[in-house]
CSV table of C-alpha atoms in Angstrom, one decimal:
chain,number,residue,atom,x,y,z
A,1,UNK,CA,0.0,0.0,0.0
A,2,UNK,CA,1.1,3.5,-0.8
A,3,UNK,CA,-0.3,6.4,1.3
A,4,UNK,CA,0.4,10.0,0.3
A,5,UNK,CA,-0.7,13.5,1.6
A,6,UNK,CA,-2.2,15.5,-1.3
A,7,UNK,CA,-2.1,19.3,-0.9
A,8,UNK,CA,-2.1,22.3,-3.3
A,9,UNK,CA,-2.6,26.1,-3.5
A,10,UNK,CA,-0.5,27.0,-0.5
A,11,UNK,CA,0.2,30.4,-2.1
A,12,UNK,CA,3.3,31.2,-0.1
A,13,UNK,CA,4.2,34.8,-0.1
A,14,UNK,CA,0.6,36.1,-0.4
A,15,UNK,CA,0.5,39.4,1.5
A,16,UNK,CA,-3.3,39.4,1.7
A,17,UNK,CA,-4.9,42.7,2.8
A,18,UNK,CA,-1.3,44.2,2.7
A,19,UNK,CA,-0.8,42.3,6.0
A,20,UNK,CA,2.6,40.8,7.0
A,21,UNK,CA,0.7,38.7,9.5
A,22,UNK,CA,-1.4,37.2,6.7
A,23,UNK,CA,1.7,36.5,4.7
A,24,UNK,CA,3.1,34.6,7.6
A,25,UNK,CA,-0.2,32.7,8.0
A,26,UNK,CA,0.2,31.1,4.6
A,27,UNK,CA,3.6,29.8,5.5
A,28,UNK,CA,2.3,28.6,8.9
A,29,UNK,CA,-0.5,26.6,7.2
A,30,UNK,CA,2.0,24.9,4.9
A,31,UNK,CA,4.2,24.1,7.9
A,32,UNK,CA,1.3,22.5,9.7
A,33,UNK,CA,0.6,20.3,6.7
A,34,UNK,CA,4.2,19.1,6.5
A,35,UNK,CA,4.2,18.5,10.3
A,36,UNK,CA,1.1,16.3,9.9
A,37,UNK,CA,2.9,14.4,7.1
A,38,UNK,CA,5.9,13.7,9.3
A,39,UNK,CA,3.7,12.8,12.3
A,40,UNK,CA,1.7,10.4,10.2
A,41,UNK,CA,4.6,8.9,8.4
A,42,UNK,CA,3.1,9.1,4.9
A,43,UNK,CA,5.0,7.7,2.0
A,44,UNK,CA,5.1,11.1,0.1
A,45,UNK,CA,3.7,14.6,0.0
A,46,UNK,CA,2.2,15.5,-3.3
A,47,UNK,CA,1.8,19.2,-4.1
A,48,UNK,CA,-0.5,20.0,-7.1
A,49,UNK,CA,0.7,23.5,-7.9
A,50,UNK,CA,0.7,27.1,-6.7
A,51,UNK,CA,3.3,26.5,-4.0
A,52,UNK,CA,4.0,30.2,-4.3
A,53,UNK,CA,1.5,33.0,-4.9
A,54,UNK,CA,3.4,34.5,-7.8
A,55,UNK,CA,6.5,33.9,-9.9
A,56,UNK,CA,8.7,36.4,-7.9
A,57,UNK,CA,8.5,35.2,-4.2
A,58,UNK,CA,10.4,37.2,-1.7
A,59,UNK,CA,13.6,35.9,-0.1
A,60,UNK,CA,11.9,35.3,3.2
A,61,UNK,CA,9.3,33.1,1.4
A,62,UNK,CA,12.0,31.1,-0.3
A,63,UNK,CA,14.0,30.6,2.9
A,64,UNK,CA,10.8,29.7,4.8
A,65,UNK,CA,9.9,27.1,2.2
A,66,UNK,CA,13.4,25.6,2.3
A,67,UNK,CA,13.2,25.2,6.1
A,68,UNK,CA,9.8,23.5,5.9
A,69,UNK,CA,11.0,21.1,3.1
A,70,UNK,CA,14.1,20.3,5.0
A,71,UNK,CA,12.0,18.9,7.9
A,72,UNK,CA,10.3,16.6,5.3
A,73,UNK,CA,13.6,15.6,3.9
A,74,UNK,CA,15.0,14.7,7.3
A,75,UNK,CA,12.0,12.4,7.7
A,76,UNK,CA,12.9,10.7,4.4
A,77,UNK,CA,9.5,11.7,2.9
A,78,UNK,CA,9.7,12.8,-0.7
A,79,UNK,CA,8.0,16.0,-1.9
A,80,UNK,CA,6.5,15.5,-5.3
A,81,UNK,CA,5.1,18.6,-7.1
A,82,UNK,CA,4.1,20.3,-10.3
A,83,UNK,CA,4.1,24.0,-11.3
A,84,UNK,CA,0.9,26.1,-11.0
A,85,UNK,CA,-0.3,29.1,-12.9
A,86,UNK,CA,0.5,31.6,-10.2
A,87,UNK,CA,4.2,30.7,-9.9
A,88,UNK,CA,5.0,29.7,-13.5
A,89,UNK,CA,8.0,31.3,-15.1
A,90,UNK,CA,9.2,31.3,-18.7
A,91,UNK,CA,12.0,28.9,-18.2
A,92,UNK,CA,13.5,27.5,-15.0
A,93,UNK,CA,11.0,27.2,-12.2
A,94,UNK,CA,11.4,27.7,-8.4
A,95,UNK,CA,10.5,24.0,-8.1
A,96,UNK,CA,13.7,23.2,-10.1
A,97,UNK,CA,15.7,25.1,-7.5
A,98,UNK,CA,14.4,23.0,-4.6
A,99,UNK,CA,14.9,19.9,-6.7
A,100,UNK,CA,18.6,20.9,-7.2
A,101,UNK,CA,18.8,21.2,-3.4
A,102,UNK,CA,17.6,17.7,-3.0
A,103,UNK,CA,14.3,18.8,-1.4
A,104,UNK,CA,11.8,18.2,-4.1
A,105,UNK,CA,11.0,16.2,-7.2
A,106,UNK,CA,9.3,17.9,-10.2
A,107,UNK,CA,6.9,15.4,-11.7
A,108,UNK,CA,6.7,15.0,-15.5
A,109,UNK,CA,6.3,12.5,-18.3
A,110,UNK,CA,8.6,9.9,-16.6
A,111,UNK,CA,7.2,8.0,-13.7
A,112,UNK,CA,8.4,8.7,-10.1
A,113,UNK,CA,7.7,5.5,-8.2
A,114,UNK,CA,6.9,5.6,-4.5
A,115,UNK,CA,6.0,2.2,-3.0
A,116,UNK,CA,3.7,0.5,-5.5
A,117,UNK,CA,2.5,3.7,-7.2
A,118,UNK,CA,3.9,5.6,-10.2
A,119,UNK,CA,3.4,9.4,-10.1
A,120,UNK,CA,3.4,11.6,-13.2
A,121,UNK,CA,3.1,15.3,-13.5
A,122,UNK,CA,1.4,17.8,-15.9
A,123,UNK,CA,2.2,21.4,-15.1
A,124,UNK,CA,-0.4,24.1,-15.7
A,125,UNK,CA,-0.7,24.8,-19.4
A,126,UNK,CA,-2.5,27.9,-20.8
A,127,UNK,CA,-5.8,27.2,-22.6
A,128,UNK,CA,-4.3,28.5,-25.9
A,129,UNK,CA,-1.6,25.7,-25.9
A,130,UNK,CA,-3.7,22.7,-24.8
A,131,UNK,CA,-4.7,21.6,-28.2
A,132,UNK,CA,-1.1,20.7,-28.9
A,133,UNK,CA,-0.7,18.4,-25.9
A,134,UNK,CA,-0.4,14.7,-26.7
A,135,UNK,CA,-0.5,13.4,-23.1
A,136,UNK,CA,2.3,10.9,-23.8
A,137,UNK,CA,3.7,9.3,-20.6
A,138,UNK,CA,6.5,6.8,-20.2
A,139,UNK,CA,5.3,3.3,-19.2
A,140,UNK,CA,5.7,1.9,-15.6
A,141,UNK,CA,5.7,-1.4,-13.8
A,142,UNK,CA,4.0,-0.3,-10.6
A,143,UNK,CA,0.7,-1.5,-9.4
A,144,UNK,CA,-1.0,1.9,-9.5
A,145,UNK,CA,-0.5,5.2,-11.4
A,146,UNK,CA,-1.5,8.7,-10.5
A,147,UNK,CA,-1.4,11.9,-12.5
A,148,UNK,CA,-0.7,15.2,-10.6
A,149,UNK,CA,-1.8,18.4,-12.4
A,150,UNK,CA,-2.8,22.0,-11.9
A,151,UNK,CA,-5.8,23.6,-13.6
A,152,UNK,CA,-9.6,23.9,-13.6
A,153,UNK,CA,-10.7,20.5,-14.8
A,154,UNK,CA,-14.3,19.8,-15.8
A,155,UNK,CA,-16.5,18.1,-14.6
A,156,UNK,CA,-15.1,18.7,-11.1
A,157,UNK,CA,-15.1,22.5,-11.0
A,158,UNK,CA,-18.1,24.8,-11.0
A,159,UNK,CA,-19.0,26.1,-14.5
A,160,UNK,CA,-17.7,29.7,-14.3
A,161,UNK,CA,-17.3,29.7,-18.1
A,162,UNK,CA,-13.5,30.2,-17.9
A,163,UNK,CA,-10.4,28.0,-18.7
A,164,UNK,CA,-12.0,24.6,-17.9
A,165,UNK,CA,-9.9,21.7,-19.0
A,166,UNK,CA,-11.6,18.5,-20.1
A,167,UNK,CA,-10.4,15.8,-17.7
A,168,UNK,CA,-12.2,13.0,-19.5
A,169,UNK,CA,-10.5,13.9,-22.8
A,170,UNK,CA,-7.1,14.0,-21.0
A,171,UNK,CA,-7.6,10.5,-19.5
A,172,UNK,CA,-8.8,9.0,-22.7
A,173,UNK,CA,-5.8,10.5,-24.6
A,174,UNK,CA,-3.2,9.5,-22.1
A,175,UNK,CA,-0.8,6.7,-22.9
A,176,UNK,CA,-0.9,5.5,-19.3
A,177,UNK,CA,-4.1,4.3,-17.5
A,178,UNK,CA,-4.4,6.3,-14.3
A,179,UNK,CA,-6.1,5.2,-11.1
A,180,UNK,CA,-6.2,8.7,-9.6
A,181,UNK,CA,-5.8,12.3,-10.6
A,182,UNK,CA,-4.5,14.6,-7.9
A,183,UNK,CA,-5.3,18.2,-8.8
A,184,UNK,CA,-4.7,21.8,-7.7
A,185,UNK,CA,-6.2,25.2,-8.6
A,186,UNK,CA,-9.7,24.9,-7.3
A,187,UNK,CA,-9.7,26.2,-3.7
A,188,UNK,CA,-12.7,24.3,-2.6
A,189,UNK,CA,-12.2,20.5,-1.9
A,190,UNK,CA,-14.1,18.1,-4.1
A,191,UNK,CA,-13.7,14.7,-5.7
A,192,UNK,CA,-15.4,12.7,-8.4
A,193,UNK,CA,-14.9,9.5,-10.4
A,194,UNK,CA,-14.0,10.3,-14.0
A,195,UNK,CA,-13.5,7.6,-16.7
A,196,UNK,CA,-12.6,5.0,-14.0
A,197,UNK,CA,-10.2,7.2,-12.1
A,198,UNK,CA,-10.8,9.1,-8.9
A,199,UNK,CA,-10.0,12.8,-9.4
A,200,UNK,CA,-9.8,15.2,-6.4
A,201,UNK,CA,-8.9,18.7,-5.3
A,202,UNK,CA,-7.8,19.2,-1.7
A,203,UNK,CA,-8.6,22.9,-1.6
A,204,UNK,CA,-6.3,25.6,-0.5
A,205,UNK,CA,-4.5,25.6,2.9
A,206,UNK,CA,-5.4,29.2,3.7
A,207,UNK,CA,-8.3,31.4,2.8
A,208,UNK,CA,-7.2,33.4,-0.3
A,209,UNK,CA,-10.6,35.1,-0.7
A,210,UNK,CA,-13.7,36.0,1.3
A,211,UNK,CA,-15.6,33.3,-0.6
A,212,UNK,CA,-13.6,30.5,1.0
A,213,UNK,CA,-15.6,30.0,4.1
A,214,UNK,CA,-15.2,26.3,4.7
A,215,UNK,CA,-12.3,24.9,6.8
A,216,UNK,CA,-9.0,24.5,5.1
A,217,UNK,CA,-7.2,21.2,4.9
A,218,UNK,CA,-5.7,18.5,2.7
A,219,UNK,CA,-6.3,15.0,1.4
A,220,UNK,CA,-4.9,11.6,2.4
A,221,UNK,CA,-4.9,9.2,-0.5
A,222,UNK,CA,-4.2,5.5,-0.2
A,223,UNK,CA,-3.5,3.2,-3.1
A,224,UNK,CA,-4.3,-0.4,-2.0
A,225,UNK,CA,-6.2,-2.2,-4.7
A,226,UNK,CA,-8.7,0.6,-4.6
A,227,UNK,CA,-8.1,4.3,-4.2
A,228,UNK,CA,-9.3,5.7,-0.9
A,229,UNK,CA,-9.5,9.5,-0.4
A,230,UNK,CA,-10.1,11.1,3.0
A,231,UNK,CA,-9.9,14.7,4.1
A,232,UNK,CA,-8.4,16.3,7.2
A,233,UNK,CA,-8.7,19.9,8.4
A,234,UNK,CA,-6.0,22.1,9.7
A,235,UNK,CA,-6.1,25.0,12.1
A,236,UNK,CA,-5.9,28.4,10.5
A,237,UNK,CA,-6.4,32.0,11.5
A,238,UNK,CA,-10.1,32.6,12.4
A,239,UNK,CA,-12.3,34.4,9.9
A,240,UNK,CA,-15.6,36.0,11.0
A,241,UNK,CA,-18.3,36.4,8.4
A,242,UNK,CA,-21.2,38.7,9.3
A,243,UNK,CA,-24.0,38.8,6.7
A,244,UNK,CA,-26.6,41.5,7.5
A,245,UNK,CA,-29.9,42.4,6.0
A,246,UNK,CA,-30.6,45.8,7.5
A,247,UNK,CA,-34.3,46.6,8.0
A,248,UNK,CA,-35.6,50.1,7.4
A,249,UNK,CA,-34.3,52.4,10.1
A,250,UNK,CA,-31.4,50.1,11.0
A,251,UNK,CA,-27.8,51.4,10.5
A,252,UNK,CA,-24.3,51.3,11.8
A,253,UNK,CA,-25.3,50.5,15.4
A,254,UNK,CA,-27.0,47.3,14.3
A,255,UNK,CA,-23.8,46.3,12.5
A,256,UNK,CA,-21.8,47.0,15.7
A,257,UNK,CA,-24.2,44.9,17.7
A,258,UNK,CA,-23.8,42.0,15.4
A,259,UNK,CA,-20.0,42.3,15.5
A,260,UNK,CA,-20.1,42.3,19.4
A,261,UNK,CA,-21.6,38.8,19.2
A,262,UNK,CA,-18.3,37.4,17.9
A,263,UNK,CA,-14.8,37.0,19.3
A,264,UNK,CA,-12.9,39.3,16.9
A,265,UNK,CA,-9.5,39.0,18.6
A,266,UNK,CA,-6.8,38.7,15.8
A,267,UNK,CA,-9.5,37.5,13.4
A,268,UNK,CA,-10.1,38.5,9.8
A,269,UNK,CA,-13.6,40.0,9.7
A,270,UNK,CA,-15.8,40.3,6.6
A,271,UNK,CA,-19.1,42.2,6.8
A,272,UNK,CA,-21.6,42.0,4.0
A,273,UNK,CA,-24.6,44.3,4.1
A,274,UNK,CA,-27.9,44.2,2.2
A,275,UNK,CA,-31.4,45.4,2.9
A,276,UNK,CA,-33.4,48.7,3.1
A,277,UNK,CA,-31.5,50.2,6.1
A,278,UNK,CA,-29.6,53.4,6.4
A,279,UNK,CA,-26.4,54.0,4.5
A,280,UNK,CA,-23.3,53.1,6.5
A,281,UNK,CA,-19.7,54.2,6.1
A,282,UNK,CA,-17.5,51.1,5.6
A,283,UNK,CA,-14.5,52.8,7.1
A,284,UNK,CA,-16.4,53.4,10.4
A,285,UNK,CA,-17.3,49.7,10.7
A,286,UNK,CA,-13.8,48.6,9.8
A,287,UNK,CA,-12.4,50.9,12.5
A,288,UNK,CA,-14.8,49.5,15.1
A,289,UNK,CA,-13.9,45.9,14.3
A,290,UNK,CA,-10.1,46.6,14.5
A,291,UNK,CA,-10.7,48.5,17.8
A,292,UNK,CA,-12.4,45.3,19.0
A,293,UNK,CA,-9.3,43.3,18.2
A,294,UNK,CA,-9.7,42.3,14.6
A,295,UNK,CA,-6.5,41.9,12.6
A,296,UNK,CA,-8.2,43.0,9.4
A,297,UNK,CA,-11.8,44.1,8.6
A,298,UNK,CA,-13.5,44.5,5.3
A,299,UNK,CA,-17.0,45.7,4.6
A,300,UNK,CA,-19.0,45.1,1.4
A,301,UNK,CA,-22.2,47.1,1.1
A,302,UNK,CA,-24.2,45.5,-1.8
A,303,UNK,CA,-26.9,48.2,-1.8
A,304,UNK,CA,-27.2,51.0,-4.2
A,305,UNK,CA,-27.9,54.6,-3.1
A,306,UNK,CA,-28.6,57.6,-5.2
A,307,UNK,CA,-25.5,59.8,-5.2
A,308,UNK,CA,-25.7,63.3,-3.9
A,309,UNK,CA,-25.4,66.0,-6.5
A,310,UNK,CA,-21.8,67.3,-6.2
A,311,UNK,CA,-20.0,69.5,-8.8
A,312,UNK,CA,-16.7,68.0,-9.5
A,313,UNK,CA,-13.9,69.6,-11.4
A,314,UNK,CA,-12.1,66.7,-13.1
A,315,UNK,CA,-8.9,67.0,-15.0
A,316,UNK,CA,-6.6,64.4,-16.4
A,317,UNK,CA,-2.8,64.4,-16.4
A,318,UNK,CA,-0.5,63.2,-19.2
A,319,UNK,CA,-0.2,59.4,-19.2
A,320,UNK,CA,3.1,59.5,-20.9
A,321,UNK,CA,4.4,61.8,-18.2
A,322,UNK,CA,3.2,59.3,-15.5
A,323,UNK,CA,5.0,56.5,-17.3
A,324,UNK,CA,8.2,58.5,-17.5
A,325,UNK,CA,7.9,59.3,-13.8
A,326,UNK,CA,7.5,55.6,-12.9
A,327,UNK,CA,10.5,54.6,-15.1
A,328,UNK,CA,12.6,57.2,-13.2
A,329,UNK,CA,11.6,55.6,-9.9
A,330,UNK,CA,12.7,52.1,-11.2
A,331,UNK,CA,16.3,53.2,-11.8
A,332,UNK,CA,16.4,51.4,-15.1
A,333,UNK,CA,19.7,51.2,-17.0
A,334,UNK,CA,20.3,53.3,-20.2
A,335,UNK,CA,19.8,50.1,-22.2
A,336,UNK,CA,16.5,49.4,-20.6
A,337,UNK,CA,15.3,53.0,-21.1
A,338,UNK,CA,16.3,52.9,-24.7
A,339,UNK,CA,14.4,49.7,-25.3
A,340,UNK,CA,11.4,51.2,-23.5
A,341,UNK,CA,11.5,54.2,-25.8
A,342,UNK,CA,11.6,52.0,-28.8
A,343,UNK,CA,8.5,50.1,-27.7
A,344,UNK,CA,6.5,53.2,-26.8
A,345,UNK,CA,7.6,55.7,-29.4
A,346,UNK,CA,5.4,54.4,-32.2
A,347,UNK,CA,8.1,55.1,-34.8
A,348,UNK,CA,8.5,51.4,-35.4
A,349,UNK,CA,5.7,49.3,-36.9
A,350,UNK,CA,4.1,46.9,-34.4
A,351,UNK,CA,5.0,44.0,-36.6
A,352,UNK,CA,8.7,45.0,-36.5
A,353,UNK,CA,9.1,45.8,-32.8
A,354,UNK,CA,10.3,42.4,-31.8
A,355,UNK,CA,12.9,42.3,-34.6
A,356,UNK,CA,14.1,45.9,-33.8
A,357,UNK,CA,14.4,45.1,-30.1
A,358,UNK,CA,16.4,41.9,-30.8
A,359,UNK,CA,18.7,44.0,-33.1
A,360,UNK,CA,19.3,46.7,-30.5
A,361,UNK,CA,19.9,44.1,-27.7
A,362,UNK,CA,22.6,42.6,-29.8
A,363,UNK,CA,24.2,46.0,-30.3
A,364,UNK,CA,23.9,46.9,-26.6
A,365,UNK,CA,25.5,43.7,-25.4
A,366,UNK,CA,28.8,45.1,-26.7
A,367,UNK,CA,28.5,48.0,-24.2
A,368,UNK,CA,28.4,46.7,-20.6
A,369,UNK,CA,28.1,50.2,-19.2
A,370,UNK,CA,24.7,50.5,-20.9
A,371,UNK,CA,23.3,48.1,-18.4
A,372,UNK,CA,24.4,49.9,-15.3
A,373,UNK,CA,21.5,51.1,-13.2
A,374,UNK,CA,20.6,54.7,-13.4
A,375,UNK,CA,20.1,56.7,-10.2
A,376,UNK,CA,16.5,57.4,-9.1
A,377,UNK,CA,14.9,60.5,-10.5
A,378,UNK,CA,15.2,63.5,-8.2
A,379,UNK,CA,11.6,64.4,-8.9
A,380,UNK,CA,10.2,61.0,-8.3
A,381,UNK,CA,7.6,62.4,-6.0
A,382,UNK,CA,6.2,64.4,-8.8
A,383,UNK,CA,4.6,67.8,-8.8
A,384,UNK,CA,1.0,66.7,-8.6
A,385,UNK,CA,0.6,66.5,-12.4
A,386,UNK,CA,0.4,62.7,-12.6
A,387,UNK,CA,-1.9,60.7,-14.8
A,388,UNK,CA,-4.6,60.2,-12.3
A,389,UNK,CA,-7.7,62.4,-12.1
A,390,UNK,CA,-7.6,65.4,-9.8
A,391,UNK,CA,-11.0,66.0,-8.1
A,392,UNK,CA,-12.0,69.3,-6.6
A,393,UNK,CA,-15.2,69.3,-4.6
A,394,UNK,CA,-14.5,66.7,-1.8
A,395,UNK,CA,-16.0,64.0,-0.8
A,396,UNK,CA,-18.3,33.4,11.0
A,397,UNK,CA,-16.3,32.6,13.3
A,398,UNK,CA,-13.7,30.1,12.1
A,399,UNK,CA,-15.5,26.9,11.1
A,400,UNK,CA,-13.0,25.0,13.3
A,401,UNK,CA,-10.9,22.0,12.3
A,402,UNK,CA,-11.5,18.4,12.1
A,403,UNK,CA,-9.9,16.2,14.6
A,404,UNK,CA,-6.6,14.7,13.6
A,405,UNK,CA,-8.2,11.3,12.9
A,406,UNK,CA,-11.3,12.7,11.4
A,407,UNK,CA,-12.1,11.2,8.1
A,408,UNK,CA,-14.9,12.9,6.2
A,409,UNK,CA,-15.6,10.6,3.3
A,410,UNK,CA,-14.2,7.7,1.5
A,411,UNK,CA,-13.8,7.2,-2.3
A,412,UNK,CA,-14.4,3.5,-2.3
A,413,UNK,CA,-18.1,3.9,-3.2
A,414,UNK,CA,-19.5,6.1,-5.9
A,415,UNK,CA,-22.4,7.2,-3.7
A,416,UNK,CA,-20.4,9.8,-2.0
A,417,UNK,CA,-18.8,11.3,-5.0
A,418,UNK,CA,-20.6,14.5,-4.6
A,419,UNK,CA,-20.1,14.8,-0.8
A,420,UNK,CA,-18.0,17.9,-1.1
A,421,UNK,CA,-20.2,19.7,-3.6
A,422,UNK,CA,-21.4,22.1,-0.9
A,423,UNK,CA,-17.9,23.2,-0.4
A,424,UNK,CA,-17.6,24.1,-4.0
A,425,UNK,CA,-20.7,26.3,-3.8
A,426,UNK,CA,-19.0,28.8,-1.5
A,427,UNK,CA,-17.3,30.5,-4.3
A,428,UNK,CA,-13.8,29.4,-3.5
A,429,UNK,CA,-13.1,28.4,-7.0
A,430,UNK,CA,-10.0,28.3,-9.0
A,431,UNK,CA,-7.1,30.5,-8.3
A,432,UNK,CA,-9.2,33.4,-7.1
A,433,UNK,CA,-7.6,35.8,-4.6
A,434,UNK,CA,-9.1,38.6,-2.5
A,435,UNK,CA,-10.1,41.5,-4.8
A,436,UNK,CA,-8.0,44.1,-3.0
A,437,UNK,CA,-7.0,47.5,-3.9
A,438,UNK,CA,-4.3,48.0,-6.6
A,439,UNK,CA,-0.9,47.0,-5.5
A,440,UNK,CA,-1.9,44.0,-3.3
A,441,UNK,CA,-0.2,41.6,-5.5
A,442,UNK,CA,1.9,39.9,-2.9
A,443,UNK,CA,4.9,39.7,-5.1
A,444,UNK,CA,8.3,40.2,-3.5
A,445,UNK,CA,9.4,40.7,0.1
A,446,UNK,CA,8.3,43.4,2.4
A,447,UNK,CA,11.8,44.9,1.9
A,448,UNK,CA,12.2,44.1,-1.8
A,449,UNK,CA,15.6,43.8,-3.4
A,450,UNK,CA,14.5,45.9,-6.4
A,451,UNK,CA,12.5,45.4,-9.5
A,452,UNK,CA,14.2,42.1,-10.2
A,453,UNK,CA,15.0,39.1,-8.0
A,454,UNK,CA,18.8,39.5,-8.3
A,455,UNK,CA,18.8,42.7,-6.3
A,456,UNK,CA,20.9,44.7,-8.8
A,457,UNK,CA,18.3,47.5,-9.0
A,458,UNK,CA,17.2,47.1,-12.5
A,459,UNK,CA,14.6,44.9,-14.3
A,460,UNK,CA,16.0,41.8,-15.9
A,461,UNK,CA,15.9,41.6,-19.6
A,462,UNK,CA,13.6,38.6,-19.4
A,463,UNK,CA,11.1,40.5,-17.2
A,464,UNK,CA,11.4,43.7,-19.3
A,465,UNK,CA,10.7,42.0,-22.6
């Protein structure tokens, strides 16, 4: 028998709500999963993609991941993984780095055999490139075979009308017959039998959006004649969800009363308001919640109110000036600035831009000084004439966790295939993340090295092009 822990969508490095504490929460959740794996003595940990939240994780995220994977390595438990859409780079992947360190195995077309089971990998592939895939895998001599992949595969995922991948077609085209498909990308746990194979998503290990209300956790998958899938929860930071339907005459005090019913200490609080009650100021409610001890508070008022008549004097700045200002802040080299000018000037036909850039790069490579970083612009703060509009006129408690030995459902019978459908209805689908304000992209450390990962103060040519 081979028994593995199946996890995915850890999104390490996600600075959700611009909060360093939330960033640490994602690493803590991953650490708990790995601790459970070592305590249980599983044969392997299988990660189905989106280990990191984006393709440029901060140094602290990389070091934290290394430390966690080292504990797994010390227990002689292999870490098998594929690349997800959030972390995918153009060439070498972060997973390759950990593989070179002896801490991970990147799955692919060749089988990686653990016990009596052969594991294969299929990294995330954009929809536009899937028609060219042949799903050819090398043969194996193991008793069982499992495919690990990242993407939104139908029929398991809710039909959002975006980037679904036909799992039935994949299995029918594959050169290997699979007993199980261990997936990532869908943040709500689910499982279903497809073309004779059990396919499952474990869900994310931390809440990456307000729609992910169910407990977080992972799967335990056993290969022993049949495939058995069970789910186990993990402890995460509490989220408090308060859904209000304000009656006529009710307002902010009613919201405060509802919040007082909950323990908000260090919790993430989400308040959703509907109904015919008075208009409320979200900032006032958020301040009340944080004063009561909440780590973060967010308010969504779904009602529509007629806007007051206010005369606004709106003027727009020069977008090109704003771009130049931002380029000055980046400290790009002369070479990078010249290439930027070529791209934006409009003097080169669109169809010839790539060829012209390639020609200029070849010329510039003969002048190393051209790649030296430029000093930051002295007027980086601007004079108020940016590209933005200038306006004159003013204006549930944590669901808890399952016990360590709690097994929710078993995949041996087809009757429970839809047992986790309710979890999928919470809106935790795909790789969705919290729709925060601009800039909450979670890429890089809190004290970034610079526009690129090498800390030299200039964007790499790969990132620039």
